[in-house]
């Protein structure tokens, strides 16, 4: 099989599998227990927390483990709104956020917050001035993702957060770094973010674990209450196996972020070369986007039909405009890709393990699919 859907999920690396296995066999204690078995589980979790925090340039006690980035995003948005949203009622966001941010914003909107969604301009790019213009003294939170999961577009997070903090030092900044983490450098000081959401399964960890970085001094009220694990911000016995897998994946990938970026950039270059040679294929991703995600439109052929054709050749990609189970998210429309072009969008998402031969096989299957399928 040729797996080109790494923005949806990645294959767990052997180190992550091994770490999870150890925490399910030899080291299965509850980290809150006061005996040795509990302490050993706690130590394993501490190690993972330190590895992930180190990769961000953060202190370990500023990292909260969650069940995934969906929960991290919910916790960030709801927790900040609850802590600081009594008087300041505006939230500013990019209009291309993942559903776990966007749906949460809609819910907060229903609860009386004013949500301002900033769109890219006609050239498909975001500008710091537009975020600045959307913020006012009533603004409690600004949220914008780092890399868009559908197109690979890199949002100017650092520039926007710096500009905002200069004018409104009390606005809390949050960034969903799921598609950037371990692919581009993600450092707290460089981004100027107060909160950062991460997910384990997008970086060769295991599904069901994520993290939220919270800058020291920023108050996040809990969404899940109970036994006061994770400094009371996220109650519930931590999933030690998944956390250890997350840590092991970060330990493996952290030293090679730049090297892998270069490698995937050359894969993207090769992919584009092959795609430009196919009649009717449009590239929807910007040239300076993350090389890990390439969104294309396949000559007006409906995404699901091409998806099925490619699947019959054991090649797995995503339909480019789907956020979940084939529902259109509207994000491509925000980037000016609409109508037939959006309906025929495919997302190819790579990893550093992707080979040139796989890319070539995908391109030739796509060419044949375009020639052969109706629709
Ligand atoms: N944010 C982005 C940008 C994503 O791509 C995803 C995964 N599709 C999520 C959040 C949700 O992550 P998780 O699956 O860990 O809940």
mmCIF file of C-alpha atoms and ligand atoms in Angstrom:
data_model
loop_
_atom_site.group_PDB
_atom_site.id
_atom_site.type_symbol
_atom_site.label_atom_id
_atom_site.label_comp_id
_atom_site.label_asym_id
_atom_site.label_seq_id
_atom_site.Cartn_x
_atom_site.Cartn_y
_atom_site.Cartn_z
ATOM 1 C CA UNK A 1 0.000 0.000 0.000
ATOM 2 C CA UNK A 2 1.057 3.572 -0.637
ATOM 3 C CA UNK A 3 -0.056 5.675 2.300
ATOM 4 C CA UNK A 4 -0.247 9.375 1.453
ATOM 5 C CA UNK A 5 -2.696 10.449 4.142
ATOM 6 C CA UNK A 6 -0.270 11.393 6.890
ATOM 7 C CA UNK A 7 -2.140 14.582 7.780
ATOM 8 C CA UNK A 8 -5.030 12.341 8.868
ATOM 9 C CA UNK A 9 -2.827 10.059 10.902
ATOM 10 C CA UNK A 10 0.631 8.532 10.810
ATOM 11 C CA UNK A 11 1.914 5.032 11.399
ATOM 12 C CA UNK A 12 3.247 4.764 14.954
ATOM 13 C CA UNK A 13 7.039 4.432 14.937
ATOM 14 C CA UNK A 14 8.563 1.299 16.538
ATOM 15 C CA UNK A 15 9.918 3.399 19.423
ATOM 16 C CA UNK A 16 6.397 4.654 20.217
ATOM 17 C CA UNK A 17 4.938 1.161 20.059
ATOM 18 C CA UNK A 18 7.675 -0.167 22.337
ATOM 19 C CA UNK A 19 7.186 2.649 24.860
ATOM 20 C CA UNK A 20 3.421 2.059 24.940
ATOM 21 C CA UNK A 21 3.942 -1.679 25.338
ATOM 22 C CA UNK A 22 6.269 -1.191 28.290
ATOM 23 C CA UNK A 23 3.708 1.041 29.980
ATOM 24 C CA UNK A 24 1.054 -1.632 29.461
ATOM 25 C CA UNK A 25 3.127 -4.541 30.701
ATOM 26 C CA UNK A 26 6.009 -3.879 33.121
ATOM 27 C CA UNK A 27 5.048 -0.353 34.047
ATOM 28 C CA UNK A 28 1.262 -0.341 34.314
ATOM 29 C CA UNK A 29 0.828 1.514 37.610
ATOM 30 C CA UNK A 30 -1.390 4.539 38.167
ATOM 31 C CA UNK A 31 0.864 7.619 38.297
ATOM 32 C CA UNK A 32 -1.222 9.016 41.159
ATOM 33 C CA UNK A 33 -0.622 5.954 43.371
ATOM 34 C CA UNK A 34 1.815 6.491 46.201
ATOM 35 C CA UNK A 35 3.584 3.120 45.985
ATOM 36 C CA UNK A 36 6.534 2.155 43.805
ATOM 37 C CA UNK A 37 4.409 0.961 40.856
ATOM 38 C CA UNK A 38 2.732 4.350 40.807
ATOM 39 C CA UNK A 39 6.033 6.167 41.110
ATOM 40 C CA UNK A 40 7.507 4.243 38.180
ATOM 41 C CA UNK A 41 4.547 5.165 35.980
ATOM 42 C CA UNK A 42 4.922 8.765 37.132
ATOM 43 C CA UNK A 43 8.622 8.728 36.220
ATOM 44 C CA UNK A 44 7.900 7.376 32.735
ATOM 45 C CA UNK A 45 5.293 10.081 32.234
ATOM 46 C CA UNK A 46 7.677 12.764 33.553
ATOM 47 C CA UNK A 47 10.254 11.687 31.000
ATOM 48 C CA UNK A 48 7.752 12.039 28.151
ATOM 49 C CA UNK A 49 6.572 15.405 29.472
ATOM 50 C CA UNK A 50 10.159 16.661 29.633
ATOM 51 C CA UNK A 51 10.957 15.503 26.078
ATOM 52 C CA UNK A 52 7.897 17.235 24.654
ATOM 53 C CA UNK A 53 8.421 20.387 26.738
ATOM 54 C CA UNK A 54 12.119 20.509 25.729
ATOM 55 C CA UNK A 55 11.155 20.318 22.071
ATOM 56 C CA UNK A 56 9.042 23.462 22.532
ATOM 57 C CA UNK A 57 11.606 25.236 24.698
ATOM 58 C CA UNK A 58 9.095 25.088 27.558
ATOM 59 C CA UNK A 59 9.180 23.948 31.188
ATOM 60 C CA UNK A 60 7.629 20.503 31.781
ATOM 61 C CA UNK A 61 5.097 21.811 34.281
ATOM 62 C CA UNK A 62 3.593 24.040 31.605
ATOM 63 C CA UNK A 63 2.445 21.016 29.601
ATOM 64 C CA UNK A 64 -0.941 19.365 30.191
ATOM 65 C CA UNK A 65 -1.699 15.966 28.667
ATOM 66 C CA UNK A 66 -5.091 15.512 27.013
ATOM 67 C CA UNK A 67 -6.838 12.903 24.871
ATOM 68 C CA UNK A 68 -5.769 14.636 21.650
ATOM 69 C CA UNK A 69 -5.679 17.986 19.947
ATOM 70 C CA UNK A 70 -9.461 18.165 19.755
ATOM 71 C CA UNK A 71 -9.528 18.214 23.535
ATOM 72 C CA UNK A 72 -6.511 20.548 23.727
ATOM 73 C CA UNK A 73 -8.297 23.027 21.462
ATOM 74 C CA UNK A 74 -11.528 22.739 23.461
ATOM 75 C CA UNK A 75 -9.643 23.195 26.716
ATOM 76 C CA UNK A 76 -7.757 26.228 25.403
ATOM 77 C CA UNK A 77 -10.806 28.026 24.032
ATOM 78 C CA UNK A 78 -13.301 27.094 26.734
ATOM 79 C CA UNK A 79 -10.789 27.326 29.579
ATOM 80 C CA UNK A 80 -9.618 30.823 28.604
ATOM 81 C CA UNK A 81 -13.168 32.065 27.928
ATOM 82 C CA UNK A 82 -14.228 30.826 31.343
ATOM 83 C CA UNK A 83 -11.226 32.354 33.109
ATOM 84 C CA UNK A 84 -11.087 35.756 31.423
ATOM 85 C CA UNK A 85 -14.342 36.107 29.490
ATOM 86 C CA UNK A 86 -16.575 37.776 32.060
ATOM 87 C CA UNK A 87 -15.838 41.288 30.831
ATOM 88 C CA UNK A 88 -13.944 40.756 27.590
ATOM 89 C CA UNK A 89 -16.318 39.029 25.176
ATOM 90 C CA UNK A 90 -14.643 39.026 21.771
ATOM 91 C CA UNK A 91 -12.647 36.142 20.305
ATOM 92 C CA UNK A 92 -10.695 36.574 17.080
ATOM 93 C CA UNK A 93 -9.797 33.570 14.936
ATOM 94 C CA UNK A 94 -8.639 32.690 11.462
ATOM 95 C CA UNK A 95 -11.454 31.530 9.202
ATOM 96 C CA UNK A 96 -9.584 28.345 8.245
ATOM 97 C CA UNK A 97 -9.386 26.603 11.612
ATOM 98 C CA UNK A 98 -9.898 22.884 12.133
ATOM 99 C CA UNK A 99 -13.410 21.849 13.198
ATOM 100 C CA UNK A 100 -12.223 21.298 16.778
ATOM 101 C CA UNK A 101 -11.572 25.042 16.992
ATOM 102 C CA UNK A 102 -14.290 26.262 14.675
ATOM 103 C CA UNK A 103 -17.141 24.267 16.234
ATOM 104 C CA UNK A 104 -15.993 25.278 19.701
ATOM 105 C CA UNK A 105 -16.050 28.900 18.587
ATOM 106 C CA UNK A 106 -19.614 28.464 17.309
ATOM 107 C CA UNK A 107 -20.598 27.051 20.676
ATOM 108 C CA UNK A 108 -18.993 29.984 22.493
ATOM 109 C CA UNK A 109 -20.802 32.285 20.065
ATOM 110 C CA UNK A 110 -24.085 30.670 21.118
ATOM 111 C CA UNK A 111 -23.085 31.323 24.715
ATOM 112 C CA UNK A 112 -22.793 35.060 24.028
ATOM 113 C CA UNK A 113 -19.213 35.582 22.877
ATOM 114 C CA UNK A 114 -18.648 37.664 19.778
ATOM 115 C CA UNK A 115 -16.460 35.669 17.386
ATOM 116 C CA UNK A 116 -14.676 37.481 14.569
ATOM 117 C CA UNK A 117 -13.269 35.173 11.886
ATOM 118 C CA UNK A 118 -10.508 36.678 9.750
ATOM 119 C CA UNK A 119 -10.317 35.444 6.149
ATOM 120 C CA UNK A 120 -7.379 35.384 3.786
ATOM 121 C CA UNK A 121 -7.368 38.207 1.236
ATOM 122 C CA UNK A 122 -8.059 37.725 -2.476
ATOM 123 C CA UNK A 123 -4.455 36.572 -2.985
ATOM 124 C CA UNK A 124 -5.118 33.668 -0.608
ATOM 125 C CA UNK A 125 -2.847 35.067 2.115
ATOM 126 C CA UNK A 126 -3.366 36.254 5.676
ATOM 127 C CA UNK A 127 -2.165 39.676 6.793
ATOM 128 C CA UNK A 128 -1.283 40.766 10.328
ATOM 129 C CA UNK A 129 -3.123 44.083 9.785
ATOM 130 C CA UNK A 130 -6.399 42.203 9.318
ATOM 131 C CA UNK A 131 -6.047 40.437 12.664
ATOM 132 C CA UNK A 132 -5.032 43.678 14.302
ATOM 133 C CA UNK A 133 -8.097 45.410 12.865
ATOM 134 C CA UNK A 134 -10.326 42.608 14.205
ATOM 135 C CA UNK A 135 -9.001 42.948 17.771
ATOM 136 C CA UNK A 136 -10.141 45.577 20.249
ATOM 137 C CA UNK A 137 -10.009 46.208 24.011
ATOM 138 C CA UNK A 138 -12.910 43.802 24.422
ATOM 139 C CA UNK A 139 -10.915 40.890 22.954
ATOM 140 C CA UNK A 140 -10.032 38.038 25.282
ATOM 141 C CA UNK A 141 -8.474 35.500 22.906
ATOM 142 C CA UNK A 142 -6.851 35.233 19.508
ATOM 143 C CA UNK A 143 -6.579 31.773 17.967
ATOM 144 C CA UNK A 144 -4.885 30.845 14.715
ATOM 145 C CA UNK A 145 -3.445 27.563 13.510
ATOM 146 C CA UNK A 146 0.153 27.362 12.342
ATOM 147 C CA UNK A 147 -0.198 25.027 9.341
ATOM 148 C CA UNK A 148 -3.553 24.505 7.686
ATOM 149 C CA UNK A 149 -4.421 20.812 7.555
ATOM 150 C CA UNK A 150 -6.178 20.948 4.183
ATOM 151 C CA UNK A 151 -3.762 23.022 2.118
ATOM 152 C CA UNK A 152 -0.481 23.147 4.051
ATOM 153 C CA UNK A 153 -0.707 26.966 4.079
ATOM 154 C CA UNK A 154 1.612 28.361 6.783
ATOM 155 C CA UNK A 155 -0.150 31.124 8.702
ATOM 156 C CA UNK A 156 1.952 34.089 9.877
ATOM 157 C CA UNK A 157 1.478 33.197 13.544
ATOM 158 C CA UNK A 158 4.624 34.831 14.883
ATOM 159 C CA UNK A 159 4.035 38.069 13.001
ATOM 160 C CA UNK A 160 0.384 38.277 14.043
ATOM 161 C CA UNK A 161 0.982 37.396 17.703
ATOM 162 C CA UNK A 162 3.833 39.895 17.950
ATOM 163 C CA UNK A 163 1.724 42.663 16.417
ATOM 164 C CA UNK A 164 -1.226 41.879 18.685
ATOM 165 C CA UNK A 165 0.828 41.701 21.878
ATOM 166 C CA UNK A 166 2.385 45.055 21.046
ATOM 167 C CA UNK A 167 -1.044 46.725 20.994
ATOM 168 C CA UNK A 168 -3.077 44.516 23.337
ATOM 169 C CA UNK A 169 -0.895 42.836 25.925
ATOM 170 C CA UNK A 170 -3.862 41.209 27.694
ATOM 171 C CA UNK A 171 -5.118 39.234 24.691
ATOM 172 C CA UNK A 172 -4.309 35.541 25.163
ATOM 173 C CA UNK A 173 -2.845 33.877 22.058
ATOM 174 C CA UNK A 174 -3.477 30.256 21.095
ATOM 175 C CA UNK A 175 -2.165 28.278 18.151
ATOM 176 C CA UNK A 176 -3.133 24.817 16.944
ATOM 177 C CA UNK A 177 0.235 23.397 15.913
ATOM 178 C CA UNK A 178 -0.949 19.897 15.041
ATOM 179 C CA UNK A 179 0.229 19.988 11.414
ATOM 180 C CA UNK A 180 3.370 21.969 12.184
ATOM 181 C CA UNK A 181 4.787 20.139 15.185
ATOM 182 C CA UNK A 182 7.834 17.985 14.400
ATOM 183 C CA UNK A 183 7.638 19.234 10.800
ATOM 184 C CA UNK A 184 8.545 22.907 11.236
ATOM 185 C CA UNK A 185 10.338 24.312 14.270
ATOM 186 C CA UNK A 186 7.656 24.984 16.923
ATOM 187 C CA UNK A 187 9.180 27.003 19.774
ATOM 188 C CA UNK A 188 7.231 28.971 22.334
ATOM 189 C CA UNK A 189 9.457 32.010 22.313
ATOM 190 C CA UNK A 190 9.668 32.180 18.586
ATOM 191 C CA UNK A 191 5.885 31.973 18.128
ATOM 192 C CA UNK A 192 4.980 34.225 21.044
ATOM 193 C CA UNK A 193 2.057 31.941 21.868
ATOM 194 C CA UNK A 194 0.452 31.637 25.297
ATOM 195 C CA UNK A 195 -1.145 28.306 24.427
ATOM 196 C CA UNK A 196 -0.158 25.585 21.935
ATOM 197 C CA UNK A 197 -2.151 22.466 20.993
ATOM 198 C CA UNK A 198 -0.385 19.271 19.922
ATOM 199 C CA UNK A 199 -1.471 15.784 18.900
ATOM 200 C CA UNK A 200 0.410 12.486 19.294
ATOM 201 C CA UNK A 201 -0.903 10.514 16.347
ATOM 202 C CA UNK A 202 0.136 13.046 13.691
ATOM 203 C CA UNK A 203 3.800 12.595 14.594
ATOM 204 C CA UNK A 204 4.093 8.793 14.620
ATOM 205 C CA UNK A 205 2.784 8.447 18.169
ATOM 206 C CA UNK A 206 -0.512 6.744 19.000
ATOM 207 C CA UNK A 207 -4.100 8.006 18.678
ATOM 208 C CA UNK A 208 -5.837 9.330 21.772
ATOM 209 C CA UNK A 209 -3.210 11.589 23.289
ATOM 210 C CA UNK A 210 -2.377 15.244 22.901
ATOM 211 C CA UNK A 211 -0.978 18.107 24.904
ATOM 212 C CA UNK A 212 -1.693 21.725 25.668
ATOM 213 C CA UNK A 213 1.182 24.048 26.475
ATOM 214 C CA UNK A 214 0.058 26.834 28.827
ATOM 215 C CA UNK A 215 2.405 29.736 29.441
ATOM 216 C CA UNK A 216 3.192 30.252 33.137
ATOM 217 C CA UNK A 217 0.782 32.720 34.684
ATOM 218 C CA UNK A 218 -2.028 32.121 32.146
ATOM 219 C CA UNK A 219 -5.153 30.783 33.839
ATOM 220 C CA UNK A 220 -7.124 28.016 32.093
ATOM 221 C CA UNK A 221 -10.222 26.799 33.905
ATOM 222 C CA UNK A 222 -10.770 23.035 33.611
ATOM 223 C CA UNK A 223 -13.366 21.529 31.319
ATOM 224 C CA UNK A 224 -13.085 18.063 32.889
ATOM 225 C CA UNK A 225 -13.133 18.067 36.691
ATOM 226 C CA UNK A 226 -12.430 15.248 39.128
ATOM 227 C CA UNK A 227 -9.251 13.882 40.697
ATOM 228 C CA UNK A 228 -7.129 16.964 39.920
ATOM 229 C CA UNK A 229 -4.556 15.226 37.751
ATOM 230 C CA UNK A 230 -2.504 17.458 35.455
ATOM 231 C CA UNK A 231 -2.338 20.205 38.100
ATOM 232 C CA UNK A 232 -6.118 20.212 38.292
ATOM 233 C CA UNK A 233 -6.535 21.495 34.735
ATOM 234 C CA UNK A 234 -7.421 18.111 33.253
ATOM 235 C CA UNK A 235 -8.699 15.496 35.657
ATOM 236 C CA UNK A 236 -8.684 11.802 34.853
ATOM 237 C CA UNK A 237 -6.010 9.123 35.140
ATOM 238 C CA UNK A 238 -3.419 9.905 32.502
ATOM 239 C CA UNK A 239 -3.033 7.467 29.605
ATOM 240 C CA UNK A 240 0.534 6.543 30.488
ATOM 241 C CA UNK A 241 1.032 4.184 27.507
ATOM 242 C CA UNK A 242 -0.077 6.787 24.972
ATOM 243 C CA UNK A 243 1.859 9.550 26.712
ATOM 244 C CA UNK A 244 5.039 7.421 26.708
ATOM 245 C CA UNK A 245 4.509 6.690 23.000
ATOM 246 C CA UNK A 246 4.085 10.430 22.347
ATOM 247 C CA UNK A 247 7.316 11.155 24.228
ATOM 248 C CA UNK A 248 9.230 8.424 22.392
ATOM 249 C CA UNK A 249 8.083 9.753 19.000
ATOM 250 C CA UNK A 250 9.192 13.267 19.938
ATOM 251 C CA UNK A 251 12.575 12.010 21.199
ATOM 252 C CA UNK A 252 13.061 10.305 17.863
ATOM 253 C CA UNK A 253 11.884 13.132 15.592
ATOM 254 C CA UNK A 254 12.970 16.227 17.468
ATOM 255 C CA UNK A 255 16.649 16.209 16.402
ATOM 256 C CA UNK A 256 15.773 15.904 12.679
ATOM 257 C CA UNK A 257 13.034 18.502 12.100
ATOM 258 C CA UNK A 258 15.095 20.521 9.604
ATOM 259 C CA UNK A 259 16.629 17.526 7.878
ATOM 260 C CA UNK A 260 13.215 15.926 7.330
ATOM 261 C CA UNK A 261 11.774 19.238 6.133
ATOM 262 C CA UNK A 262 14.457 19.350 3.429
ATOM 263 C CA UNK A 263 13.765 15.778 2.427
ATOM 264 C CA UNK A 264 9.996 16.284 2.188
ATOM 265 C CA UNK A 265 10.587 19.542 0.289
ATOM 266 C CA UNK A 266 12.415 17.602 -2.408
ATOM 267 C CA UNK A 267 9.588 15.036 -2.480
ATOM 268 C CA UNK A 268 7.110 17.883 -2.954
ATOM 269 C CA UNK A 269 9.220 19.332 -5.768
ATOM 270 C CA UNK A 270 9.212 15.961 -7.504
ATOM 271 C CA UNK A 271 5.480 15.540 -6.941
ATOM 272 C CA UNK A 272 4.702 18.965 -8.416
ATOM 273 C CA UNK A 273 6.915 18.265 -11.422
ATOM 274 C CA UNK A 274 4.898 15.107 -12.117
ATOM 275 C CA UNK A 275 1.547 16.797 -11.461
ATOM 276 C CA UNK A 276 2.245 19.755 -13.756
ATOM 277 C CA UNK A 277 2.728 17.243 -16.551
ATOM 278 C CA UNK A 278 -0.827 15.902 -16.136
ATOM 279 C CA UNK A 279 -3.532 17.718 -18.098
ATOM 280 C CA UNK A 280 -6.201 19.389 -16.002
ATOM 281 C CA UNK A 281 -4.516 19.050 -12.597
ATOM 282 C CA UNK A 282 -4.505 22.227 -10.519
ATOM 283 C CA UNK A 283 -2.381 22.696 -7.414
ATOM 284 C CA UNK A 284 -4.318 24.339 -4.565
ATOM 285 C CA UNK A 285 -1.460 24.570 -2.079
ATOM 286 C CA UNK A 286 0.810 27.610 -2.050
ATOM 287 C CA UNK A 287 4.374 27.155 -3.267
ATOM 288 C CA UNK A 288 5.671 28.270 0.135
ATOM 289 C CA UNK A 289 3.306 26.026 2.113
ATOM 290 C CA UNK A 290 4.350 23.111 4.304
ATOM 291 C CA UNK A 291 5.823 20.481 1.977
ATOM 292 C CA UNK A 292 4.053 17.794 4.009
ATOM 293 C CA UNK A 293 0.611 18.664 2.574
ATOM 294 C CA UNK A 294 -0.183 19.116 -1.106
ATOM 295 C CA UNK A 295 -3.752 19.836 -2.152
ATOM 296 C CA UNK A 296 -4.675 19.413 -5.801
ATOM 297 C CA UNK A 297 -7.775 19.320 -7.968
ATOM 298 C CA UNK A 298 -8.033 16.403 -10.359
ATOM 299 C CA UNK A 299 -9.438 17.699 -13.635
ATOM 300 C CA UNK A 300 -13.002 18.075 -12.402
ATOM 301 C CA UNK A 301 -13.283 14.411 -11.321
ATOM 302 C CA UNK A 302 -15.196 14.204 -8.068
ATOM 303 C CA UNK A 303 -12.923 13.565 -5.086
ATOM 304 C CA UNK A 304 -14.760 10.458 -3.841
ATOM 305 C CA UNK A 305 -14.563 8.840 -7.269
ATOM 306 C CA UNK A 306 -10.833 9.480 -7.594
ATOM 307 C CA UNK A 307 -10.353 8.390 -4.004
ATOM 308 C CA UNK A 308 -12.023 5.061 -4.794
ATOM 309 C CA UNK A 309 -10.024 4.627 -7.976
ATOM 310 C CA UNK A 310 -6.762 5.273 -6.143
ATOM 311 C CA UNK A 311 -7.852 2.963 -3.348
ATOM 312 C CA UNK A 312 -8.378 0.185 -5.895
ATOM 313 C CA UNK A 313 -4.661 0.641 -6.643
ATOM 314 C CA UNK A 314 -3.899 0.547 -2.905
ATOM 315 C CA UNK A 315 -3.029 4.235 -2.805
ATOM 316 C CA UNK A 316 -4.531 6.192 0.073
ATOM 317 C CA UNK A 317 -5.100 9.944 -0.026
ATOM 318 C CA UNK A 318 -7.816 12.211 1.382
ATOM 319 C CA UNK A 319 -10.529 14.135 -0.349
ATOM 320 C CA UNK A 320 -9.104 17.623 -0.152
ATOM 321 C CA UNK A 321 -12.100 19.506 1.160
ATOM 322 C CA UNK A 322 -13.262 17.056 3.801
ATOM 323 C CA UNK A 323 -12.922 17.747 7.480
ATOM 324 C CA UNK A 324 -14.583 14.563 8.560
ATOM 325 C CA UNK A 325 -16.359 11.718 6.815
ATOM 326 C CA UNK A 326 -16.655 13.566 3.534
ATOM 327 C CA UNK A 327 -18.367 16.704 4.830
ATOM 328 C CA UNK A 328 -17.060 19.865 3.193
ATOM 329 C CA UNK A 329 -15.416 22.193 5.683
ATOM 330 C CA UNK A 330 -15.470 25.414 3.659
ATOM 331 C CA UNK A 331 -11.755 25.955 4.221
ATOM 332 C CA UNK A 332 -10.858 25.595 0.541
ATOM 333 C CA UNK A 333 -13.510 28.209 -0.270
ATOM 334 C CA UNK A 334 -11.730 30.571 2.119
ATOM 335 C CA UNK A 335 -8.607 30.099 0.023
ATOM 336 C CA UNK A 336 -10.573 30.911 -3.146
ATOM 337 C CA UNK A 337 -11.018 27.323 -4.295
ATOM 338 C CA UNK A 338 -14.664 26.681 -5.038
ATOM 339 C CA UNK A 339 -17.150 24.845 -7.277
ATOM 340 C CA UNK A 340 -15.862 21.957 -9.357
ATOM 341 C CA UNK A 341 -12.314 22.661 -8.313
ATOM 342 C CA UNK A 342 -13.220 22.162 -4.640
ATOM 343 C CA UNK A 343 -15.365 19.107 -5.449
ATOM 344 C CA UNK A 344 -12.413 17.461 -7.165
ATOM 345 C CA UNK A 345 -9.839 18.308 -4.499
ATOM 346 C CA UNK A 346 -7.464 15.665 -3.187
ATOM 347 C CA UNK A 347 -5.020 16.005 -0.318
ATOM 348 C CA UNK A 348 -1.715 14.188 -0.550
ATOM 349 C CA UNK A 349 0.126 14.260 2.745
ATOM 350 C CA UNK A 350 3.607 12.869 3.104
ATOM 351 C CA UNK A 351 6.047 11.871 5.775
ATOM 352 C CA UNK A 352 9.823 11.768 5.618
ATOM 353 C CA UNK A 353 9.532 8.016 5.040
ATOM 354 C CA UNK A 354 7.598 8.565 1.803
ATOM 355 C CA UNK A 355 9.702 7.496 -1.184
ATOM 356 C CA UNK A 356 10.103 9.006 -4.620
ATOM 357 C CA UNK A 357 8.941 5.700 -6.120
ATOM 358 C CA UNK A 358 5.667 6.020 -4.186
ATOM 359 C CA UNK A 359 5.193 9.561 -5.463
ATOM 360 C CA UNK A 360 5.809 8.384 -9.021
ATOM 361 C CA UNK A 361 3.349 5.536 -8.672
ATOM 362 C CA UNK A 362 0.743 7.902 -7.264
ATOM 363 C CA UNK A 363 1.217 10.316 -10.178
ATOM 364 C CA UNK A 364 0.869 7.612 -12.775
ATOM 365 C CA UNK A 365 -2.253 6.204 -11.062
ATOM 366 C CA UNK A 366 -3.704 9.726 -10.954
ATOM 367 C CA UNK A 367 -3.042 10.217 -14.653
ATOM 368 C CA UNK A 368 -4.752 6.911 -15.447
ATOM 369 C CA UNK A 369 -7.623 7.691 -13.103
ATOM 370 C CA UNK A 370 -8.263 11.028 -14.784
ATOM 371 C CA UNK A 371 -8.268 9.319 -18.178
ATOM 372 C CA UNK A 372 -10.485 6.424 -17.098
ATOM 373 C CA UNK A 373 -13.007 7.393 -14.444
ATOM 374 C CA UNK A 374 -16.221 9.199 -15.210
ATOM 375 C CA UNK A 375 -17.357 11.923 -13.073
HETATM 376 N N1 LIG B 1 -6.168 20.362 14.543
HETATM 377 C C1 LIG B 1 -5.706 20.057 13.322
HETATM 378 C C2 LIG B 1 -5.092 21.134 12.475
HETATM 379 C C3 LIG B 1 -5.794 18.744 12.842
HETATM 380 O O1 LIG B 1 -5.344 18.449 11.629
HETATM 381 C C4 LIG B 1 -6.393 17.760 13.688
HETATM 382 C C5 LIG B 1 -6.536 16.331 13.203
HETATM 383 N N2 LIG B 1 -7.325 16.192 12.052
HETATM 384 C C6 LIG B 1 -6.849 18.132 14.958
HETATM 385 C C7 LIG B 1 -6.719 19.442 15.346
HETATM 386 C C8 LIG B 1 -7.477 17.135 15.895
HETATM 387 O O2 LIG B 1 -6.497 16.295 16.443
HETATM 388 P P1 LIG B 1 -6.882 14.956 17.219
HETATM 389 O O3 LIG B 1 -7.160 13.928 16.175
HETATM 390 O O4 LIG B 1 -5.663 14.641 18.038
HETATM 391 O O5 LIG B 1 -8.063 15.247 18.069
#
